[in-house]
Coordinates of C-alpha atoms and ligand atoms in Angstrom, one line a residue:
L8 CA -12.1 1.5 37.6
S9 CA -13.1 4.9 36.6
G10 CA -15.1 6.8 39.2
G11 CA -13.0 5.2 41.9
G12 CA -13.2 2.0 44.0
V13 CA -15.0 3.5 47.0
V14 CA -18.3 3.1 45.2
A15 CA -18.4 -0.6 45.9
L16 CA -17.9 -0.1 49.7
S17 CA -21.1 1.5 50.8
E18 CA -23.4 3.0 48.3
S19 CA -26.3 3.6 50.5
Q20 CA -25.4 3.7 54.2
S21 CA -23.3 6.7 54.9
E22 CA -23.6 8.6 51.8
A23 CA -25.8 11.3 53.3
Q24 CA -23.5 12.2 56.2
H25 CA -20.2 11.5 54.5
P26 CA -20.0 12.5 50.9
K27 CA -17.7 10.2 48.9
I28 CA -14.0 11.1 49.0
E29 CA -14.2 11.5 45.2
D30 CA -16.9 14.2 45.6
R31 CA -14.6 16.3 47.7
E32 CA -11.5 15.8 45.6
P33 CA -12.1 14.1 42.3
R34 CA -9.5 11.6 41.3
K35 CA -7.2 13.0 38.7
K36 CA -7.4 11.4 35.3
K37 CA -4.4 9.2 34.5
V38 CA -2.3 10.2 31.5
V39 CA 0.3 7.7 30.3
V40 CA 2.9 8.9 27.8
L41 CA 4.9 6.5 25.8
G42 CA 8.3 7.8 24.7
T43 CA 10.8 10.5 25.6
G44 CA 11.6 11.7 22.1
W45 CA 10.6 14.9 20.3
G46 CA 6.9 14.4 20.5
A47 CA 6.7 13.2 24.1
T48 CA 9.0 15.8 25.6
S49 CA 7.3 18.6 23.8
F50 CA 4.0 17.4 25.2
L51 CA 5.4 17.0 28.7
K52 CA 6.9 20.5 28.7
G53 CA 3.6 22.0 27.6
L54 CA 1.4 20.0 29.9
D55 CA 0.0 21.5 33.1
A56 CA 0.9 18.4 35.2
S57 CA -1.2 19.6 38.2
L58 CA -4.3 18.6 36.3
Y59 CA -3.5 15.0 35.7
D60 CA -1.7 12.0 37.2
V61 CA 1.1 11.7 34.6
Q62 CA 3.3 8.7 34.0
V63 CA 6.0 8.4 31.3
V64 CA 7.3 5.1 30.0
S65 CA 10.4 4.9 27.7
P66 CA 13.3 2.5 27.4
R67 CA 15.6 5.6 27.3
N68 CA 15.7 7.9 30.3
Y69 CA 16.9 10.8 28.2
F70 CA 15.8 13.0 25.3
A71 CA 18.2 13.0 22.3
F72 CA 18.6 16.0 20.0
T73 CA 18.5 13.9 16.8
P74 CA 19.5 16.6 14.3
L75 CA 23.0 16.5 15.7
L76 CA 23.4 12.7 15.6
P77 CA 25.4 12.8 12.3
S78 CA 27.9 15.0 14.1
V79 CA 28.2 12.4 16.9
T80 CA 29.3 9.8 14.4
C81 CA 32.5 11.6 13.8
G82 CA 33.1 13.1 17.2
T83 CA 32.3 16.7 16.0
V84 CA 30.0 16.7 19.0
E85 CA 30.1 14.3 21.9
A86 CA 27.1 12.0 22.6
R87 CA 26.7 13.4 26.1
S88 CA 26.3 16.9 24.7
I89 CA 23.1 16.2 22.9
V90 CA 21.2 14.3 25.5
E91 CA 19.2 15.6 28.4
P92 CA 18.0 13.3 31.2
V93 CA 14.2 13.1 31.1
R94 CA 14.1 13.5 34.8
N95 CA 15.6 17.0 34.4
I96 CA 12.9 17.8 31.9
I97 CA 9.9 16.7 33.9
K98 CA 11.0 17.9 37.4
K99 CA 10.5 21.5 36.3
T100 CA 6.7 21.3 36.0
N101 CA 4.4 22.2 38.8
G102 CA 2.8 18.8 39.3
E103 CA 4.5 15.5 39.8
I104 CA 5.4 13.4 36.7
K105 CA 6.5 9.9 37.2
F106 CA 9.0 8.2 34.9
W107 CA 9.5 4.4 34.4
E108 CA 12.5 3.2 32.3
A109 CA 10.8 0.4 30.4
E110 CA 9.5 -0.4 27.0
C111 CA 5.8 -0.7 26.3
I112 CA 5.2 -4.2 24.8
K113 CA 1.5 -4.1 24.5
I114 CA -1.3 -1.5 24.3
D115 CA -4.6 -3.0 25.5
A116 CA -7.1 -0.4 24.3
A117 CA -10.1 -2.5 25.3
D118 CA -9.1 -2.5 29.0
K119 CA -7.3 0.8 28.8
K120 CA -4.0 -0.3 30.0
V121 CA -0.4 -0.8 28.7
L122 CA 1.9 -3.6 29.5
C123 CA 5.5 -2.6 30.0
R124 CA 8.8 -4.4 30.5
C125 CA 12.0 -3.1 31.9
N126 CA 15.1 -4.2 30.0
I127 CA 17.8 -3.0 32.4
E128 CA 20.3 -5.8 32.9
N129 CA 20.6 -7.8 36.1
L130 CA 17.3 -6.6 37.4
V131 CA 16.2 -8.6 40.5
G132 CA 12.6 -9.7 40.2
S133 CA 10.2 -9.2 37.4
G134 CA 10.6 -6.1 35.3
E135 CA 7.0 -6.5 33.9
F136 CA 4.2 -4.3 35.0
S137 CA 1.0 -2.8 33.6
L138 CA -0.4 0.7 33.9
D139 CA -4.0 1.9 33.6
Y140 CA -4.8 5.0 31.8
D141 CA -7.6 7.4 31.1
F142 CA -5.7 9.0 28.3
L143 CA -2.8 7.5 26.4
V144 CA -0.3 9.5 24.4
V145 CA 1.7 7.4 22.1
A146 CA 4.9 8.9 20.9
V147 CA 7.2 5.9 20.4
G148 CA 8.7 7.1 17.1
A149 CA 9.5 4.7 14.3
Q150 CA 12.2 2.3 13.3
V151 CA 14.6 2.1 10.3
N152 CA 13.0 0.4 7.3
T153 CA 15.2 -2.3 5.8
F154 CA 12.6 -3.2 3.1
N155 CA 13.4 -6.8 4.2
T156 CA 16.7 -6.6 2.3
P157 CA 18.7 -9.7 3.2
G158 CA 21.6 -9.1 5.5
V159 CA 20.9 -5.5 6.3
K160 CA 20.0 -6.0 10.0
E161 CA 23.2 -8.1 10.6
N162 CA 25.7 -6.1 8.5
C163 CA 24.7 -2.5 8.4
H164 CA 24.8 0.3 10.9
F165 CA 21.7 2.4 11.4
L166 CA 21.7 6.1 12.5
K167 CA 18.6 6.5 14.6
D168 CA 19.8 6.7 18.1
V169 CA 22.7 7.9 20.2
E170 CA 24.0 4.3 20.6
D171 CA 24.0 3.9 16.8
A172 CA 26.1 7.1 16.3
Q173 CA 28.6 5.9 19.0
K174 CA 28.9 2.5 17.3
I175 CA 29.6 4.2 13.9
R176 CA 32.3 6.3 15.4
L177 CA 34.1 3.3 16.7
S178 CA 33.7 1.4 13.5
V179 CA 35.1 4.2 11.4
I180 CA 38.3 4.2 13.5
D181 CA 38.4 0.4 13.4
C182 CA 38.3 0.4 9.6
L183 CA 41.3 2.7 9.5
E184 CA 43.3 0.8 12.1
K185 CA 42.6 -2.4 10.2
A186 CA 43.7 -0.9 6.9
V187 CA 47.1 0.1 8.2
L188 CA 48.0 -3.3 9.7
P189 CA 51.1 -4.8 8.1
S190 CA 49.2 -7.9 7.1
Q191 CA 46.9 -6.1 4.7
S192 CA 47.2 -6.2 1.0
E193 CA 46.4 -3.2 -1.1
E194 CA 43.1 -4.7 -2.1
E195 CA 42.1 -5.4 1.5
Q196 CA 43.0 -1.9 2.4
R197 CA 40.7 -0.5 -0.2
S198 CA 37.9 -2.8 1.0
N199 CA 38.3 -1.8 4.6
L200 CA 38.3 1.9 3.6
H201 CA 35.2 1.8 1.4
F202 CA 32.5 3.5 3.4
V203 CA 29.0 3.1 1.9
V204 CA 25.9 5.2 2.8
V205 CA 22.6 3.8 1.6
G206 CA 19.9 6.4 1.3
G207 CA 20.2 9.9 -0.2
G208 CA 17.8 11.6 2.3
P209 CA 18.9 14.3 4.7
T210 CA 20.4 11.9 7.2
G211 CA 22.4 9.9 4.7
V212 CA 23.7 13.0 3.0
E213 CA 24.6 14.7 6.2
F214 CA 26.5 11.6 7.4
A215 CA 28.4 11.3 4.2
A216 CA 29.4 14.9 4.4
E217 CA 30.5 14.6 8.0
L218 CA 32.5 11.5 7.3
H219 CA 34.2 13.2 4.4
D220 CA 35.2 16.1 6.5
Y221 CA 36.4 13.9 9.3
I222 CA 38.6 11.9 7.0
Q223 CA 40.0 14.9 5.0
E224 CA 40.5 17.3 7.9
D225 CA 41.6 14.9 10.6
L226 CA 42.3 11.3 9.7
I227 CA 44.5 11.4 6.6
K228 CA 47.0 13.4 8.6
L229 CA 47.1 10.5 11.1
Y230 CA 47.0 7.7 8.6
P231 CA 49.0 9.1 5.7
S232 CA 49.9 5.6 4.2
V233 CA 46.3 4.9 3.3
K234 CA 45.1 8.4 2.4
D235 CA 44.5 7.7 -1.3
K236 CA 42.6 4.5 -0.6
V237 CA 39.6 5.9 1.3
K238 CA 36.4 6.1 -0.7
I239 CA 32.8 7.1 0.2
T240 CA 29.9 5.9 -1.9
L241 CA 26.4 7.2 -1.5
I242 CA 23.7 5.0 -2.9
Q243 CA 20.3 6.4 -3.7
S244 CA 17.4 4.5 -5.3
G245 CA 15.7 7.7 -6.7
D246 CA 17.2 9.9 -9.5
H247 CA 18.5 12.6 -7.2
I248 CA 19.7 12.9 -3.6
L249 CA 17.8 15.2 -1.3
N250 CA 14.8 14.9 -3.6
M251 CA 12.5 16.3 -0.9
F252 CA 14.3 19.6 -1.1
D253 CA 14.2 22.3 -3.8
E254 CA 15.9 21.3 -7.0
R255 CA 18.6 23.9 -6.5
I256 CA 19.6 22.3 -3.3
S257 CA 19.7 18.8 -4.5
S258 CA 21.8 19.6 -7.6
F259 CA 24.2 21.8 -5.5
A260 CA 24.6 18.8 -3.2
E261 CA 25.3 16.4 -6.0
Q262 CA 27.9 18.7 -7.6
K263 CA 29.6 19.4 -4.3
F264 CA 29.8 15.7 -3.5
T265 CA 31.2 14.9 -6.9
R266 CA 33.9 17.6 -6.4
D267 CA 34.7 16.3 -3.0
G268 CA 35.2 12.8 -4.4
I269 CA 32.1 11.2 -2.8
E270 CA 30.7 8.9 -5.4
V271 CA 27.0 9.4 -5.8
Q272 CA 25.2 6.4 -7.3
T273 CA 21.6 7.3 -8.1
G274 CA 19.0 5.0 -9.5
C275 CA 20.5 2.0 -7.7
R276 CA 18.7 -0.5 -5.5
V277 CA 20.5 -2.6 -2.9
L278 CA 19.6 -6.3 -3.3
S279 CA 21.5 -7.8 -0.4
V280 CA 24.4 -7.3 2.0
N281 CA 26.9 -9.6 3.7
D282 CA 29.9 -9.0 5.9
Q283 CA 32.2 -8.5 2.8
E284 CA 30.1 -7.2 0.0
I285 CA 27.1 -5.1 -0.9
T286 CA 25.1 -6.2 -4.0
M287 CA 23.1 -3.8 -5.9
K288 CA 21.2 -3.4 -9.1
V289 CA 21.4 -0.4 -11.5
K290 CA 17.8 0.3 -12.3
S291 CA 18.3 1.7 -15.8
T292 CA 20.5 -1.1 -17.2
G293 CA 19.3 -3.9 -14.9
S294 CA 22.9 -4.9 -14.3
V295 CA 23.8 -6.3 -10.9
C296 CA 27.2 -5.7 -9.2
S297 CA 28.8 -6.5 -5.9
V298 CA 31.4 -4.3 -4.2
P299 CA 33.4 -4.9 -1.0
H300 CA 32.8 -2.6 1.9
G301 CA 34.4 -1.7 5.2
L302 CA 31.3 -0.1 6.7
I303 CA 27.7 0.5 5.6
V304 CA 25.3 3.0 7.1
W305 CA 21.7 2.3 6.2
S306 CA 19.4 5.2 6.2
T307 CA 16.5 4.7 3.8
G308 CA 13.5 5.9 5.7
I309 CA 11.3 4.6 8.5
C310 CA 8.5 2.1 9.3
T311 CA 6.1 1.2 12.1
V312 CA 7.5 -0.5 15.3
P313 CA 6.1 -3.9 16.3
V314 CA 4.1 -2.7 19.3
I315 CA 2.2 -0.2 17.1
R316 CA 1.7 -2.9 14.4
D317 CA 0.0 -5.1 17.0
F318 CA -2.1 -2.2 18.3
M319 CA -3.2 -1.3 14.8
Q320 CA -4.3 -4.9 14.3
E321 CA -6.3 -4.7 17.5
I322 CA -8.2 -1.5 16.6
G323 CA -8.9 -2.4 13.0
Q324 CA -6.1 -0.5 11.3
A325 CA -4.3 -3.6 10.1
K326 CA -4.5 -2.6 6.5
R327 CA -2.7 0.7 7.0
H328 CA 1.0 1.4 6.8
V329 CA 1.0 4.0 9.6
L330 CA -1.2 4.5 12.6
A331 CA -3.9 7.0 11.6
T332 CA -5.2 9.8 13.8
N333 CA -7.8 12.4 13.0
E334 CA -6.9 16.1 12.8
W335 CA -7.1 16.4 16.5
L336 CA -4.4 13.7 16.8
R337 CA -6.8 11.1 18.3
V338 CA -6.2 7.6 17.1
E339 CA -9.0 6.6 14.7
G340 CA -11.2 3.9 16.0
C341 CA -9.9 4.2 19.6
E342 CA -11.3 6.2 22.5
N343 CA -8.9 8.3 24.6
V344 CA -5.7 7.3 22.7
Y345 CA -3.7 10.0 21.0
A346 CA -0.6 9.6 18.8
I347 CA 2.0 12.1 17.7
G348 CA 5.3 12.2 15.8
D349 CA 6.8 9.6 13.6
C350 CA 4.6 6.7 14.9
S351 CA 1.5 8.2 13.4
S352 CA 0.0 10.1 10.5
I353 CA -3.0 12.4 10.3
N354 CA -5.8 11.1 8.1
Q355 CA -6.9 14.4 6.7
R356 CA -10.6 14.4 5.8
K357 CA -11.5 15.3 2.2
I358 CA -13.9 18.2 1.6
K359 CA -15.8 16.2 -0.9
D360 CA -16.8 13.7 1.8
D361 CA -18.3 16.4 3.9
I362 CA -19.5 18.8 1.3
I363 CA -23.2 18.2 1.9
D364 CA -22.9 18.8 5.7
I365 CA -20.8 21.9 5.0
F366 CA -23.4 23.2 2.6
K367 CA -26.3 22.6 5.0
A368 CA -24.5 24.3 7.9
A369 CA -23.7 27.3 5.7
D370 CA -27.2 27.6 4.3
K371 CA -28.8 29.1 7.3
N372 CA -32.2 29.8 5.9
N373 CA -32.4 26.4 4.1
S374 CA -33.0 28.0 0.8
G375 CA -30.8 25.5 -1.1
T376 CA -28.4 28.3 -2.1
L377 CA -25.7 30.4 -0.5
T378 CA -25.3 34.1 -0.7
I379 CA -21.8 35.6 -1.0
E380 CA -22.0 36.5 2.8
E381 CA -22.8 32.9 3.7
F382 CA -20.1 31.7 1.4
Q383 CA -17.4 33.9 2.9
E384 CA -18.5 33.0 6.4
V385 CA -18.3 29.3 5.8
M386 CA -15.0 29.6 4.0
D387 CA -13.4 31.0 7.1
D388 CA -14.4 27.8 8.9
I389 CA -13.4 25.6 6.0
I390 CA -9.9 27.0 5.9
V391 CA -9.4 26.1 9.6
R392 CA -10.8 22.7 9.2
Y393 CA -9.3 21.6 5.8
P394 CA -5.7 22.7 5.4
Q395 CA -5.8 21.6 1.8
V396 CA -7.8 24.6 0.9
E397 CA -5.1 26.9 2.1
Y398 CA -2.5 25.0 0.2
Y399 CA -4.7 25.1 -2.9
L400 CA -5.3 28.9 -2.6
K401 CA -1.6 29.4 -2.2
K402 CA -0.7 27.2 -5.1
K403 CA -3.1 28.8 -7.4
N404 CA -2.1 32.2 -6.1
I405 CA -5.7 33.0 -5.2
L406 CA -5.8 36.0 -2.8
D407 CA -9.5 36.9 -3.1
L408 CA -12.1 34.2 -2.4
R409 CA -14.3 35.8 -5.0
V410 CA -12.4 33.8 -7.6
L411 CA -14.0 30.7 -6.2
W412 CA -17.3 32.4 -5.9
N413 CA -17.4 33.4 -9.6
D414 CA -18.8 30.9 -12.1
P415 CA -16.3 29.0 -14.3
Q416 CA -16.6 31.7 -17.0
G417 CA -15.4 34.2 -14.4
N418 CA -18.8 36.0 -14.1
E419 CA -19.9 37.1 -10.6
R420 CA -23.0 35.2 -9.5
E421 CA -25.8 36.0 -7.2
E422 CA -26.1 32.8 -5.4
I423 CA -24.4 29.4 -5.5
D424 CA -26.1 26.0 -5.2
I425 CA -24.7 22.7 -4.0
E426 CA -23.3 21.7 -7.4
G427 CA -21.6 25.1 -7.9
F428 CA -20.3 24.8 -4.4
K429 CA -18.9 21.4 -5.0
L430 CA -17.2 22.6 -8.2
A431 CA -15.6 25.6 -6.4
L432 CA -14.0 23.4 -3.8
S433 CA -13.5 20.0 -5.5
L434 CA -10.0 20.7 -6.7
A435 CA -8.7 21.6 -3.2
D436 CA -8.6 17.9 -2.2
S437 CA -5.8 17.3 -4.6
Q438 CA -3.6 19.3 -2.2
V439 CA -4.0 16.9 0.8
K440 CA -0.5 16.3 2.1
S441 CA 0.9 14.0 4.7
L442 CA 3.3 15.7 7.1
P443 CA 7.0 14.7 7.0
A444 CA 8.5 12.6 9.7
T445 CA 10.5 15.4 11.4
A446 CA 11.3 16.7 14.8
Q447 CA 9.5 19.9 13.8
V448 CA 6.2 18.1 13.2
A449 CA 6.5 15.9 16.3
A450 CA 7.3 18.9 18.6
Q451 CA 4.5 21.0 17.2
Q452 CA 2.1 18.1 17.7
G453 CA 3.2 17.6 21.3
A454 CA 2.7 21.2 22.1
Y455 CA -0.7 21.3 20.4
L456 CA -1.8 18.2 22.3
A457 CA -0.6 19.6 25.7
N458 CA -2.6 22.7 25.0
C459 CA -5.7 20.6 24.4
F460 CA -5.1 18.6 27.6
N461 CA -4.6 21.8 29.6
R462 CA -8.2 22.6 28.7
I463 CA -9.3 19.5 30.6
D464 CA -13.1 20.1 30.4
H465 CA -12.8 20.3 26.7
I466 CA -11.0 17.0 26.3
E467 CA -13.7 15.4 28.4
E468 CA -16.6 16.8 26.4
H469 CA -15.1 16.2 22.9
P470 CA -12.4 13.6 23.3
E471 CA -12.5 13.0 19.6
G472 CA -12.9 16.6 18.5
P473 CA -16.0 17.5 16.5
R474 CA -16.6 14.6 14.1
R475 CA -18.6 16.4 11.5
F476 CA -18.6 19.8 10.2
T477 CA -20.7 21.9 12.5
G478 CA -20.3 25.4 11.3
S479 CA -18.3 27.7 13.5
G480 CA -18.7 25.7 16.7
H481 CA -15.2 24.1 16.4
H482 CA -13.4 27.4 16.5
N483 CA -12.5 27.1 20.2
F484 CA -11.1 23.7 19.6
R485 CA -9.1 23.9 16.3
P486 CA -7.6 20.9 14.7
F487 CA -3.8 20.6 14.6
R488 CA -2.2 22.7 12.0
Y489 CA 1.5 22.3 11.0
K490 CA 3.6 25.4 10.5
H491 CA 6.8 24.8 8.5
F492 CA 9.8 26.9 9.5
G493 CA 12.1 25.5 6.9
Q494 CA 14.8 22.8 6.8
F495 CA 18.6 22.6 6.7
A496 CA 20.9 20.3 4.9
P497 CA 24.5 20.5 6.1
L498 CA 26.8 19.5 3.2
G499 CA 30.2 19.5 4.8
G500 CA 33.2 21.9 4.3
E501 CA 31.4 24.5 6.5
Q502 CA 28.7 24.8 3.9
A503 CA 25.0 24.1 4.3
A504 CA 21.8 24.5 2.3
A505 CA 18.5 25.7 3.7
E506 CA 15.0 25.8 2.4
L507 CA 13.0 28.5 4.2
P508 CA 9.3 29.3 4.1
G509 CA 8.2 31.1 1.0
D510 CA 10.4 29.2 -1.4
W511 CA 13.5 30.8 -0.1
V512 CA 16.7 28.9 -0.7
S513 CA 20.0 29.7 0.8
I514 CA 23.3 27.8 0.2
G515 CA 26.8 28.3 1.3
H516 CA 29.1 29.3 4.2
S517 CA 26.8 31.9 5.7
T518 CA 24.0 29.2 5.8
Q519 CA 26.3 27.0 7.8
W520 CA 26.6 29.8 10.4
L521 CA 22.8 30.2 10.4
W522 CA 22.7 26.4 11.0
Y523 CA 25.1 26.8 14.0
S524 CA 23.0 29.5 15.5
V525 CA 19.6 27.8 15.0
Y526 CA 20.8 24.5 16.3
A527 CA 22.4 26.1 19.3
S528 CA 19.3 28.0 20.1
K529 CA 17.1 24.9 19.7
Q530 CA 18.9 23.0 22.5
V531 CA 16.6 21.9 25.3
S532 CA 18.7 23.2 28.1
W533 CA 21.4 25.7 28.8
R534 CA 23.6 22.8 29.9
T535 CA 23.4 21.0 26.5
R536 CA 23.7 24.4 24.7
Y537 CA 26.9 25.1 26.5
L538 CA 28.2 21.6 25.8
V539 CA 27.4 21.7 22.1
V540 CA 28.9 25.1 21.5
S541 CA 32.0 24.1 23.4
D542 CA 32.3 20.9 21.3
W543 CA 32.1 23.0 18.1
T544 CA 34.8 25.4 19.5
R545 CA 37.0 22.5 20.5
R546 CA 36.7 21.1 17.0
F547 CA 37.6 24.4 15.4
I548 CA 40.7 24.7 17.5
F549 CA 42.0 21.1 18.0
G550 CA 40.1 19.1 15.3
R551 CA 38.2 15.9 16.1
D552 CA 39.3 13.1 18.3
S553 CA 40.5 9.9 16.7
S554 CA 40.9 7.5 19.6
R555 CA 38.7 4.5 19.6
Ligands
FAD26 P1 11.4 9.9 18.7 O1 12.1 11.2 18.9 O2 12.2 8.9 17.9 O3 11.1 9.3 20.1 C1 10.6 8.0 20.3 C2 10.7 7.7 21.8 O4 10.0 6.6 22.1 C3 12.1 7.5 22.2 O5 12.3 8.1 23.5 C4 12.2 6.0 22.4 O6 13.1 5.6 23.3 C5 10.8 5.7 22.8 N1 10.2 4.4 22.6 C6 10.5 3.5 21.5 N2 9.8 2.4 21.6 C7 9.1 2.5 22.8 C8 8.2 1.6 23.4 N3 7.9 0.4 22.9 N4 7.6 2.0 24.6 C9 8.0 3.2 25.1 N5 8.8 4.1 24.5 C10 9.4 3.7 23.4 N6 14.0 16.2 12.1 C11 14.0 17.5 11.9 O7 13.0 18.1 12.0 N7 15.2 18.1 11.6 C12 16.4 17.5 11.5 O8 17.4 18.0 11.3 C13 16.4 16.0 11.8 N8 17.5 15.3 11.7 C14 17.5 14.0 12.0 C15 18.7 13.3 12.0 C16 18.7 12.0 12.3 C17 20.0 11.2 12.3 C18 17.5 11.3 12.7 C19 17.5 9.8 13.0 C20 16.3 12.0 12.6 C21 16.3 13.3 12.3 N9 15.1 14.1 12.3 C22 15.1 15.4 12.1 C23 13.8 13.4 12.5 C24 13.4 13.5 14.0 O9 14.4 13.0 14.8 C25 12.1 12.6 14.2 O10 11.1 13.0 13.3 C26 11.6 12.8 15.6 O11 12.6 12.2 16.5 C27 10.3 12.2 15.8 O12 9.9 12.3 17.1 P2 9.0 11.2 17.9 O13 8.8 11.8 19.2 O14 7.9 10.8 17.1 O15 10.0 10.0 18.0
MG27 MG1 8.6 10.8 21.4
MG28 MG1 14.3 12.0 19.8
MG29 MG1 3.8 11.6 11.9
MG30 MG1 -29.4 30.3 1.7

């Protein structure tokens, strides 16, 4: 198809008098975007839509501000306040962007098309269609990982999407209404009011904290007869909750939860779940116990969605856990397909695999050795291309590159050969890190990719980015580099913890205010910002709503 269909009509006859239509106005390349989450909307906002023919496919016609989902579970913030219709987001751009409310069910990389299906109820006619693309941007996110634990899908709530949060809100109220019925024994009351959270990561912890506040600040006043029977348990398989955060934050969170009466069970693995009980194993003792529950929220991390699994199979990535891209976010082993956000992970190249190429490129006079000037020049490029070097220098507190240049005894040398060069850089590969599955990463990747697409000629020349190290040539097309701006963990009771760049940790009430202001400012539109802030204000004045 590429090049246009006119070619087949009349190659020879009229070409001289009438140049082909395509010659006068070349067909715009087709970009298909899968998803309307953090990655996709950030890409769409940054993209110059006049350069391409852009189509967006997602089963949800809105963007959801996921960091506020835990607040939606307890009505602190209303669901409608954290979503923005995708049609609002895309109409602002100069070109035209089309949106189709459908789910991609197959990516056909060989034929460069995607098969989609609309799931809207009572649709007349077929909801299936296929779209051709020149470039595909995959940003479908991930799904909750149940680790195939029996009964989890059927009996647990997830907290991944707006619908999930709304369901949890209803279920919490249902549990209380059930518990106060005259027919309930005390034991049944306690079972109904046992709220279990599985997973001690940021989402599980924040939900537990929200639920605790909701119950203590609003619900026990309304259900006084059962106020002593409510219990929240947080189950974590690792030794500490929030273990991706600084130690100070995770121990503060554990202590606060214990004071609040939230039972934190670390070192515990859930074996199975049914509608009555949750069964778990204490790792240290090996003992197995079952406890009755009223509601379980399962939040133990993410895994790849089926459509991406199939795609990985097709392109030879079947053995991997996550779809791999190169540092320019292009899917490995696949032309013209890019992937961003939670559905993919960057396969960072190791320096040791490229060391010979790097050395050759740096050694301009082919002498077999590098001078200090050559070394310093190539290091500038290496730091751009291999982020592990920067992490390594930071970790070892190396401010001056001469430390790498000197020999192992610390003496300054005249020249360095390939072996010495290898030695100087070999340790940096230990600092290769995979990026966290966060909105921050997805949004930065979307913005980066939009920037690349806006330089259209560049994308066409180097759709894969420079494959090998070519000296300074790649400077005008830098690989993606993540910039961490810190992370919050709201802990309830108007307290929050934050880890900010430079090992800066802040915990307490003032951090909660910082949280309010950051999250208000991060809203995608003035409309949602107004809604969120007024929800917070309403909550401060009137408390949360408790109707079903
Ligand atoms: P998503 O935002 O999940 O978007 C995926 C999109 O793809 C959705 O629009 C979906 O409808 C669509 N889609 C799914 N399947 C298909 C298909 N087959 N075809 C087409 N479209 C499809 N991160 C932070 O940085 N800070 C936080 O405080 C934070 N808090 C969080 C709290 C919660 C409760 C959750 C669940 C996540 C939180 N995250 C946070 C993580 C953050 O939400 C994700 O990392 C981010 O959403 C990833 O963006 P994405 O674009 O890859 O995927
Ligand atoms: Mg997305
Ligand atoms: Mg999202
Ligand atoms: Mg990722
Ligand atoms: Mg030389």
